[in-house]
Amino acid sequence: MSAAKISSYASLGLLCSMLQASGAQAAFTFLGPTPYVSAADSPFAAYMGGPNFYLEDFEDGELNTPGIAQTILFPLYGELGLSIVSPPGPGTDSVDADDGLVDGSGRYGHSLRTRVVIEAPMQPPILTCSVGFELLADGSGFFPKAFGFVWTDGPANLSLSMSISTSTGQNMNSPISAGLGDVAGDGATKEDNFFGIYVPVGIRQVTISGSYLGDFPSQDFIEIDHVQYGFIVAEPASGLGLIIVIGVRARRRR
């Protein structure tokens, strides 16, 4: 399916670092970007394989690890606007080690690919591809404290950011990472990077957005892989890619 288009001035909100919070104070610890070729490169690697932490590598062709689902970001398209798992092929950019070899190629693994492009009516237009996730509470009502993913592909000079909603209703955008991507689109993995977040009160939703200058029609998209989330007992060490810790004094919604 070719990329779909939505044009709206409201889409500019995806590009802004805005705070729309409610409730008490929360801390957001953002991690990355850091190079990533296998799960061993994750700041959360020590928790993988445990009963309360999950790694979705899409290698079975689906998003089906427990406690996570895609968010419908584009009601006009419904489920047709959801990102899809890209199978092995010339245009796929999976995490390098997913095919059993660390050889600089991600063509022979799977990834999650967006398929809706939002156009902000500017000159030149700003195009944005997004994928959203809803995280579910466990049996005790607690939400995962950690979330991460690997950005594997996208248009040249792309800017990447996350929007996060906590279990207590607070919202925040991550710092923007600019200058990602290249024009090759050949499955090479040297540009793959981990991005993540740790929130002590728990994470309810995450939206990942990649924005770039371009013109419509556009067949561009972003690919991500190794979506990881769960419960960890302490904030990841700063030596593992910590870039910022932000305390937010929230305002109550009216």
PDB file of C-alpha atoms in Angstrom:
ATOM      1  CA  MET A   1       0.000   0.000   0.000  1.00  0.00           C
ATOM      2  CA  SER A   2       1.394   3.372  -0.959  1.00  0.00           C
ATOM      3  CA  ALA A   3       1.759   6.113   1.608  1.00  0.00           C
ATOM      4  CA  ALA A   4      -1.440   7.964   2.401  1.00  0.00           C
ATOM      5  CA  LYS A   5      -1.632  11.731   2.873  1.00  0.00           C
ATOM      6  CA  ILE A   6      -3.215  13.908   5.523  1.00  0.00           C
ATOM      7  CA  SER A   7      -2.809  17.674   5.197  1.00  0.00           C
ATOM      8  CA  SER A   8      -3.570  19.814   8.232  1.00  0.00           C
ATOM      9  CA  TYR A   9      -2.205  22.770  10.110  1.00  0.00           C
ATOM     10  CA  ALA A  10      -2.897  20.766  13.255  1.00  0.00           C
ATOM     11  CA  SER A  11      -0.164  18.314  12.214  1.00  0.00           C
ATOM     12  CA  LEU A  12       2.373  20.961  13.120  1.00  0.00           C
ATOM     13  CA  GLY A  13       1.738  19.987  16.712  1.00  0.00           C
ATOM     14  CA  LEU A  14       3.659  16.777  16.117  1.00  0.00           C
ATOM     15  CA  LEU A  15       6.770  18.850  15.529  1.00  0.00           C
ATOM     16  CA  CYS A  16       6.595  20.941  18.684  1.00  0.00           C
ATOM     17  CA  SER A  17       7.959  20.145  22.130  1.00  0.00           C
ATOM     18  CA  MET A  18       4.884  21.001  24.170  1.00  0.00           C
ATOM     19  CA  LEU A  19       3.818  20.166  27.712  1.00  0.00           C
ATOM     20  CA  GLN A  20       0.186  19.297  28.343  1.00  0.00           C
ATOM     21  CA  ALA A  21       0.365  17.755  31.788  1.00  0.00           C
ATOM     22  CA  SER A  22      -1.879  17.094  34.734  1.00  0.00           C
ATOM     23  CA  GLY A  23      -1.364  15.713  38.213  1.00  0.00           C
ATOM     24  CA  ALA A  24       1.791  15.695  40.293  1.00  0.00           C
ATOM     25  CA  GLN A  25       5.446  15.952  39.363  1.00  0.00           C
ATOM     26  CA  ALA A  26       7.024  13.222  37.194  1.00  0.00           C
ATOM     27  CA  ALA A  27      10.541  12.565  35.939  1.00  0.00           C
ATOM     28  CA  PHE A  28      11.314  11.541  32.365  1.00  0.00           C
ATOM     29  CA  THR A  29      14.712   9.970  31.620  1.00  0.00           C
ATOM     30  CA  PHE A  30      15.443   9.906  27.895  1.00  0.00           C
ATOM     31  CA  LEU A  31      18.041   7.490  26.518  1.00  0.00           C
ATOM     32  CA  GLY A  32      19.924   7.573  23.231  1.00  0.00           C
ATOM     33  CA  PRO A  33      20.558   7.825  20.442  1.00  0.00           C
ATOM     34  CA  THR A  34      23.150   5.041  20.712  1.00  0.00           C
ATOM     35  CA  PRO A  35      24.360   2.594  18.012  1.00  0.00           C
ATOM     36  CA  TYR A  36      22.548  -0.735  18.000  1.00  0.00           C
ATOM     37  CA  VAL A  37      23.200  -3.982  16.117  1.00  0.00           C
ATOM     38  CA  SER A  38      21.710  -6.512  18.566  1.00  0.00           C
ATOM     39  CA  ALA A  39      19.698  -6.725  21.781  1.00  0.00           C
ATOM     40  CA  ALA A  40      22.966  -6.697  23.727  1.00  0.00           C
ATOM     41  CA  ASP A  41      23.297  -2.995  22.839  1.00  0.00           C
ATOM     42  CA  SER A  42      20.123  -2.036  24.708  1.00  0.00           C
ATOM     43  CA  PRO A  43      20.363  -0.146  28.029  1.00  0.00           C
ATOM     44  CA  PHE A  44      17.664  -2.595  29.153  1.00  0.00           C
ATOM     45  CA  ALA A  45      19.550  -5.728  28.068  1.00  0.00           C
ATOM     46  CA  ALA A  46      19.924  -7.026  31.636  1.00  0.00           C
ATOM     47  CA  TYR A  47      16.119  -7.263  31.962  1.00  0.00           C
ATOM     48  CA  MET A  48      15.418  -9.047  28.677  1.00  0.00           C
ATOM     49  CA  GLY A  49      14.300 -12.613  29.141  1.00  0.00           C
ATOM     50  CA  GLY A  50      12.821 -11.828  32.526  1.00  0.00           C
ATOM     51  CA  PRO A  51       9.122 -12.306  33.277  1.00  0.00           C
ATOM     52  CA  ASN A  52       8.294  -8.585  33.272  1.00  0.00           C
ATOM     53  CA  PHE A  53      10.202  -7.275  30.267  1.00  0.00           C
ATOM     54  CA  TYR A  54       9.478  -7.877  26.587  1.00  0.00           C
ATOM     55  CA  LEU A  55      11.360  -7.537  23.300  1.00  0.00           C
ATOM     56  CA  GLU A  56       9.332  -7.453  20.078  1.00  0.00           C
ATOM     57  CA  ASP A  57      11.601  -8.101  17.095  1.00  0.00           C
ATOM     58  CA  PHE A  58       8.744  -8.772  14.619  1.00  0.00           C
ATOM     59  CA  GLU A  59      10.525 -11.877  13.341  1.00  0.00           C
ATOM     60  CA  ASP A  60       7.285 -13.880  13.414  1.00  0.00           C
ATOM     61  CA  GLY A  61       5.687 -11.242  11.190  1.00  0.00           C
ATOM     62  CA  GLU A  62       3.464  -9.723  13.879  1.00  0.00           C
ATOM     63  CA  LEU A  63       3.276  -7.360  16.835  1.00  0.00           C
ATOM     64  CA  ASN A  64       2.131  -9.871  19.437  1.00  0.00           C
ATOM     65  CA  THR A  65       4.204  -9.593  22.595  1.00  0.00           C
ATOM     66  CA  PRO A  66       2.035  -9.216  25.729  1.00  0.00           C
ATOM     67  CA  GLY A  67       0.732  -5.874  26.935  1.00  0.00           C
ATOM     68  CA  ILE A  68       1.180  -3.719  23.845  1.00  0.00           C
ATOM     69  CA  ALA A  69      -0.929  -2.646  20.871  1.00  0.00           C
ATOM     70  CA  GLN A  70      -0.684  -0.078  18.118  1.00  0.00           C
ATOM     71  CA  THR A  71      -2.605   3.149  18.602  1.00  0.00           C
ATOM     72  CA  ILE A  72      -4.855   4.339  15.771  1.00  0.00           C
ATOM     73  CA  LEU A  73      -3.336   7.748  15.057  1.00  0.00           C
ATOM     74  CA  PHE A  74      -5.323   8.497  11.905  1.00  0.00           C
ATOM     75  CA  PRO A  75      -9.074   7.935  12.426  1.00  0.00           C
ATOM     76  CA  LEU A  76      -9.733   8.683   8.749  1.00  0.00           C
ATOM     77  CA  TYR A  77      -7.935   5.463   7.815  1.00  0.00           C
ATOM     78  CA  GLY A  78      -8.697   3.384  10.899  1.00  0.00           C
ATOM     79  CA  GLU A  79      -6.702   0.163  11.006  1.00  0.00           C
ATOM     80  CA  LEU A  80      -5.567   0.739   7.418  1.00  0.00           C
ATOM     81  CA  GLY A  81      -3.386   3.535   8.793  1.00  0.00           C
ATOM     82  CA  LEU A  82      -1.521   1.268  11.196  1.00  0.00           C
ATOM     83  CA  SER A  83       2.119   0.466  10.556  1.00  0.00           C
ATOM     84  CA  ILE A  84       2.813  -2.938   9.023  1.00  0.00           C
ATOM     85  CA  VAL A  85       5.518  -5.553   9.471  1.00  0.00           C
ATOM     86  CA  SER A  86       7.909  -5.508   6.535  1.00  0.00           C
ATOM     87  CA  PRO A  87       9.194  -8.987   5.548  1.00  0.00           C
ATOM     88  CA  PRO A  88      12.739  -9.736   4.377  1.00  0.00           C
ATOM     89  CA  GLY A  89      13.546  -8.020   1.113  1.00  0.00           C
ATOM     90  CA  PRO A  90      15.705  -5.391  -0.626  1.00  0.00           C
ATOM     91  CA  GLY A  91      13.830  -2.504   1.009  1.00  0.00           C
ATOM     92  CA  THR A  92      13.666  -3.873   4.552  1.00  0.00           C
ATOM     93  CA  ASP A  93      15.923  -2.539   7.298  1.00  0.00           C
ATOM     94  CA  SER A  94      15.821  -4.838  10.313  1.00  0.00           C
ATOM     95  CA  VAL A  95      18.188  -4.857  13.290  1.00  0.00           C
ATOM     96  CA  ASP A  96      21.427  -6.351  11.997  1.00  0.00           C
ATOM     97  CA  ALA A  97      21.614  -9.467  14.202  1.00  0.00           C
ATOM     98  CA  ASP A  98      18.024 -10.593  13.561  1.00  0.00           C
ATOM     99  CA  ASP A  99      19.042 -12.767  10.615  1.00  0.00           C
ATOM    100  CA  GLY A 100      21.710 -14.508  12.706  1.00  0.00           C
ATOM    101  CA  LEU A 101      24.641 -12.507  11.362  1.00  0.00           C
ATOM    102  CA  VAL A 102      26.111  -9.102  12.178  1.00  0.00           C
ATOM    103  CA  ASP A 103      27.183  -8.189   8.667  1.00  0.00           C
ATOM    104  CA  GLY A 104      25.973  -4.641   8.061  1.00  0.00           C
ATOM    105  CA  SER A 105      22.704  -5.700   6.413  1.00  0.00           C
ATOM    106  CA  GLY A 106      19.134  -5.732   7.712  1.00  0.00           C
ATOM    107  CA  ARG A 107      17.519  -7.031   4.513  1.00  0.00           C
ATOM    108  CA  TYR A 108      16.929 -10.538   5.809  1.00  0.00           C
ATOM    109  CA  GLY A 109      15.016  -9.685   8.976  1.00  0.00           C
ATOM    110  CA  HIS A 110      11.693  -7.991   9.724  1.00  0.00           C
ATOM    111  CA  SER A 111      10.845  -4.419  10.745  1.00  0.00           C
ATOM    112  CA  LEU A 112       7.789  -2.265  11.439  1.00  0.00           C
ATOM    113  CA  ARG A 113       7.083   0.254   8.672  1.00  0.00           C
ATOM    114  CA  THR A 114       4.775   3.287   8.697  1.00  0.00           C
ATOM    115  CA  ARG A 115       2.385   3.854   5.809  1.00  0.00           C
ATOM    116  CA  VAL A 116       0.689   7.222   6.417  1.00  0.00           C
ATOM    117  CA  VAL A 117       2.397  10.549   5.695  1.00  0.00           C
ATOM    118  CA  ILE A 118       1.144  13.803   7.204  1.00  0.00           C
ATOM    119  CA  GLU A 119       1.839  16.974   5.232  1.00  0.00           C
ATOM    120  CA  ALA A 120       2.132  20.321   7.002  1.00  0.00           C
ATOM    121  CA  PRO A 121       1.189  23.048   4.452  1.00  0.00           C
ATOM    122  CA  MET A 122       4.440  24.990   4.426  1.00  0.00           C
ATOM    123  CA  GLN A 123       7.015  25.821   1.789  1.00  0.00           C
ATOM    124  CA  PRO A 124       8.730  23.454   1.495  1.00  0.00           C
ATOM    125  CA  PRO A 125       6.230  21.095   3.127  1.00  0.00           C
ATOM    126  CA  ILE A 126       7.136  19.223   6.303  1.00  0.00           C
ATOM    127  CA  LEU A 127       6.211  15.566   6.022  1.00  0.00           C
ATOM    128  CA  THR A 128       5.769  13.357   9.089  1.00  0.00           C
ATOM    129  CA  CYS A 129       5.498   9.579   9.520  1.00  0.00           C
ATOM    130  CA  SER A 130       4.323   8.271  12.900  1.00  0.00           C
ATOM    131  CA  VAL A 131       3.626   5.054  14.768  1.00  0.00           C
ATOM    132  CA  GLY A 132       1.940   4.876  18.164  1.00  0.00           C
ATOM    133  CA  PHE A 133       1.833   2.261  20.910  1.00  0.00           C
ATOM    134  CA  GLU A 134      -0.476   1.724  23.853  1.00  0.00           C
ATOM    135  CA  LEU A 135       1.065  -0.058  26.836  1.00  0.00           C
ATOM    136  CA  LEU A 136      -1.234  -2.042  29.091  1.00  0.00           C
ATOM    137  CA  ALA A 137      -1.178  -2.357  32.865  1.00  0.00           C
ATOM    138  CA  ASP A 138      -0.262  -5.650  34.508  1.00  0.00           C
ATOM    139  CA  GLY A 139      -2.560  -7.618  36.802  1.00  0.00           C
ATOM    140  CA  SER A 140      -1.775  -5.270  39.678  1.00  0.00           C
ATOM    141  CA  GLY A 141      -2.600  -2.145  37.685  1.00  0.00           C
ATOM    142  CA  PHE A 142       0.991  -1.013  37.119  1.00  0.00           C
ATOM    143  CA  PHE A 143       2.231   0.250  33.765  1.00  0.00           C
ATOM    144  CA  PRO A 144       5.691  -0.451  32.266  1.00  0.00           C
ATOM    145  CA  LYS A 145       8.354   1.998  33.426  1.00  0.00           C
ATOM    146  CA  ALA A 146      10.726   1.508  30.497  1.00  0.00           C
ATOM    147  CA  PHE A 147      10.221   1.707  26.741  1.00  0.00           C
ATOM    148  CA  GLY A 148      12.655   1.667  23.851  1.00  0.00           C
ATOM    149  CA  PHE A 149      12.948   1.011  20.137  1.00  0.00           C
ATOM    150  CA  VAL A 150      15.532   1.002  17.359  1.00  0.00           C
ATOM    151  CA  TRP A 151      15.208   3.431  14.474  1.00  0.00           C
ATOM    152  CA  THR A 152      16.496   1.617  11.389  1.00  0.00           C
ATOM    153  CA  ASP A 153      15.504   3.622   8.319  1.00  0.00           C
ATOM    154  CA  GLY A 154      13.895   6.785   6.986  1.00  0.00           C
ATOM    155  CA  PRO A 155      14.404   9.665   4.553  1.00  0.00           C
ATOM    156  CA  ALA A 156      17.613  11.696   4.625  1.00  0.00           C
ATOM    157  CA  ASN A 157      17.912  14.503   7.189  1.00  0.00           C
ATOM    158  CA  LEU A 158      15.021  13.220   9.246  1.00  0.00           C
ATOM    159  CA  SER A 159      14.237  14.519  12.748  1.00  0.00           C
ATOM    160  CA  LEU A 160      12.941  11.956  15.237  1.00  0.00           C
ATOM    161  CA  SER A 161      11.013  12.494  18.466  1.00  0.00           C
ATOM    162  CA  MET A 162       8.736  10.703  20.931  1.00  0.00           C
ATOM    163  CA  SER A 163       5.537  11.863  22.598  1.00  0.00           C
ATOM    164  CA  ILE A 164       4.870  10.133  25.906  1.00  0.00           C
ATOM    165  CA  SER A 165       1.772   9.853  28.099  1.00  0.00           C
ATOM    166  CA  THR A 166       2.224   8.545  31.627  1.00  0.00           C
ATOM    167  CA  SER A 167      -0.085   6.450  33.771  1.00  0.00           C
ATOM    168  CA  THR A 168      -0.938   9.599  35.745  1.00  0.00           C
ATOM    169  CA  GLY A 169      -2.030  11.586  32.671  1.00  0.00           C
ATOM    170  CA  GLN A 170       1.095  13.669  32.064  1.00  0.00           C
ATOM    171  CA  ASN A 171       2.406  14.283  28.548  1.00  0.00           C
ATOM    172  CA  MET A 172       5.790  15.285  27.228  1.00  0.00           C
ATOM    173  CA  ASN A 173       7.873  15.241  24.037  1.00  0.00           C
ATOM    174  CA  SER A 174      11.412  13.937  23.941  1.00  0.00           C
ATOM    175  CA  PRO A 175      14.336  16.005  22.674  1.00  0.00           C
ATOM    176  CA  ILE A 176      14.464  15.995  18.864  1.00  0.00           C
ATOM    177  CA  SER A 177      17.260  13.997  17.216  1.00  0.00           C
ATOM    178  CA  ALA A 178      18.053  15.609  13.865  1.00  0.00           C
ATOM    179  CA  GLY A 179      20.073  14.558  10.834  1.00  0.00           C
ATOM    180  CA  LEU A 180      19.084  10.894  10.768  1.00  0.00           C
ATOM    181  CA  GLY A 181      18.709   8.852   7.602  1.00  0.00           C
ATOM    182  CA  ASP A 182      20.264   8.713   4.162  1.00  0.00           C
ATOM    183  CA  VAL A 183      19.155   8.320   0.558  1.00  0.00           C
ATOM    184  CA  ALA A 184      20.412   4.760   0.093  1.00  0.00           C
ATOM    185  CA  GLY A 185      17.435   2.695   1.320  1.00  0.00           C
ATOM    186  CA  ASP A 186      19.492  -0.467   0.911  1.00  0.00           C
ATOM    187  CA  GLY A 187      19.005  -2.104   4.316  1.00  0.00           C
ATOM    188  CA  ALA A 188      22.377  -1.011   5.675  1.00  0.00           C
ATOM    189  CA  THR A 189      22.557  -0.956   9.471  1.00  0.00           C
ATOM    190  CA  LYS A 190      25.346   1.495  10.268  1.00  0.00           C
ATOM    191  CA  GLU A 191      22.771   4.238  10.986  1.00  0.00           C
ATOM    192  CA  ASP A 192      20.628   2.158  13.362  1.00  0.00           C
ATOM    193  CA  ASN A 193      20.164   3.761  16.776  1.00  0.00           C
ATOM    194  CA  PHE A 194      18.404   2.986  20.036  1.00  0.00           C
ATOM    195  CA  PHE A 195      16.007   5.492  21.617  1.00  0.00           C
ATOM    196  CA  GLY A 196      14.282   4.973  24.923  1.00  0.00           C
ATOM    197  CA  ILE A 197      12.653   6.392  28.011  1.00  0.00           C
ATOM    198  CA  TYR A 198      12.329   5.563  31.700  1.00  0.00           C
ATOM    199  CA  VAL A 199       9.361   6.939  33.686  1.00  0.00           C
ATOM    200  CA  PRO A 200       9.005   5.820  37.340  1.00  0.00           C
ATOM    201  CA  VAL A 201       5.213   6.351  37.420  1.00  0.00           C
ATOM    202  CA  GLY A 202       4.660   4.188  34.350  1.00  0.00           C
ATOM    203  CA  ILE A 203       4.093   4.720  30.628  1.00  0.00           C
ATOM    204  CA  ARG A 204       0.656   4.476  29.036  1.00  0.00           C
ATOM    205  CA  GLN A 205       1.271   5.599  25.438  1.00  0.00           C
ATOM    206  CA  VAL A 206       4.202   6.412  23.155  1.00  0.00           C
ATOM    207  CA  THR A 207       4.078   8.015  19.706  1.00  0.00           C
ATOM    208  CA  ILE A 208       7.212   7.981  17.551  1.00  0.00           C
ATOM    209  CA  SER A 209       7.394  10.595  14.779  1.00  0.00           C
ATOM    210  CA  GLY A 210       9.919  11.198  12.032  1.00  0.00           C
ATOM    211  CA  SER A 211       9.720  14.531  10.177  1.00  0.00           C
ATOM    212  CA  TYR A 212      11.547  15.789   7.106  1.00  0.00           C
ATOM    213  CA  LEU A 213      11.317  18.377   4.332  1.00  0.00           C
ATOM    214  CA  GLY A 214       9.799  17.086   1.125  1.00  0.00           C
ATOM    215  CA  ASP A 215       7.042  17.223  -1.443  1.00  0.00           C
ATOM    216  CA  PHE A 216       3.961  15.142  -2.031  1.00  0.00           C
ATOM    217  CA  PRO A 217       3.362  12.609  -3.437  1.00  0.00           C
ATOM    218  CA  SER A 218       5.842  10.812  -1.215  1.00  0.00           C
ATOM    219  CA  GLN A 219       6.592   7.116  -0.847  1.00  0.00           C
ATOM    220  CA  ASP A 220       8.853   7.709   2.140  1.00  0.00           C
ATOM    221  CA  PHE A 221       8.336   6.025   5.483  1.00  0.00           C
ATOM    222  CA  ILE A 222      10.183   5.235   8.675  1.00  0.00           C
ATOM    223  CA  GLU A 223      11.116   1.791   9.941  1.00  0.00           C
ATOM    224  CA  ILE A 224      11.654   0.744  13.543  1.00  0.00           C
ATOM    225  CA  ASP A 225      12.559  -2.547  15.183  1.00  0.00           C
ATOM    226  CA  HIS A 226      13.246  -4.138  18.578  1.00  0.00           C
ATOM    227  CA  VAL A 227      10.402  -2.459  20.436  1.00  0.00           C
ATOM    228  CA  GLN A 228      11.120  -3.180  24.126  1.00  0.00           C
ATOM    229  CA  TYR A 229       9.233  -2.375  27.289  1.00  0.00           C
ATOM    230  CA  GLY A 230       8.549  -3.533  30.811  1.00  0.00           C
ATOM    231  CA  PHE A 231       9.433  -3.133  34.446  1.00  0.00           C
ATOM    232  CA  ILE A 232      12.942  -2.389  35.660  1.00  0.00           C
ATOM    233  CA  VAL A 233      14.002  -1.943  39.258  1.00  0.00           C
ATOM    234  CA  ALA A 234      16.135   1.179  38.826  1.00  0.00           C
ATOM    235  CA  GLU A 235      16.849   3.989  36.409  1.00  0.00           C
ATOM    236  CA  PRO A 236      19.406   2.907  33.754  1.00  0.00           C
ATOM    237  CA  ALA A 237      22.962   4.048  34.446  1.00  0.00           C
ATOM    238  CA  SER A 238      24.006   7.316  32.813  1.00  0.00           C
ATOM    239  CA  GLY A 239      26.852   5.537  31.032  1.00  0.00           C
ATOM    240  CA  LEU A 240      24.301   3.691  28.905  1.00  0.00           C
ATOM    241  CA  GLY A 241      23.237   6.571  26.702  1.00  0.00           C
ATOM    242  CA  LEU A 242      21.473   8.906  29.130  1.00  0.00           C
ATOM    243  CA  ILE A 243      21.034  12.288  27.501  1.00  0.00           C
ATOM    244  CA  ILE A 244      18.600  14.153  29.723  1.00  0.00           C
ATOM    245  CA  VAL A 245      16.515  13.926  32.872  1.00  0.00           C
ATOM    246  CA  ILE A 246      13.612  16.352  33.111  1.00  0.00           C
ATOM    247  CA  GLY A 247      11.319  17.016  36.045  1.00  0.00           C
ATOM    248  CA  VAL A 248       7.920  18.356  35.051  1.00  0.00           C
ATOM    249  CA  ARG A 249       5.738  20.331  37.441  1.00  0.00           C
ATOM    250  CA  ALA A 250       2.356  19.601  35.975  1.00  0.00           C
ATOM    251  CA  ARG A 251      -0.834  21.599  35.868  1.00  0.00           C
ATOM    252  CA  ARG A 252      -4.225  20.115  36.457  1.00  0.00           C
ATOM    253  CA  ARG A 253      -6.620  19.913  33.573  1.00  0.00           C
ATOM    254  CA  ARG A 254      -9.632  22.158  33.785  1.00  0.00           C
TER     255      ARG A 254
END
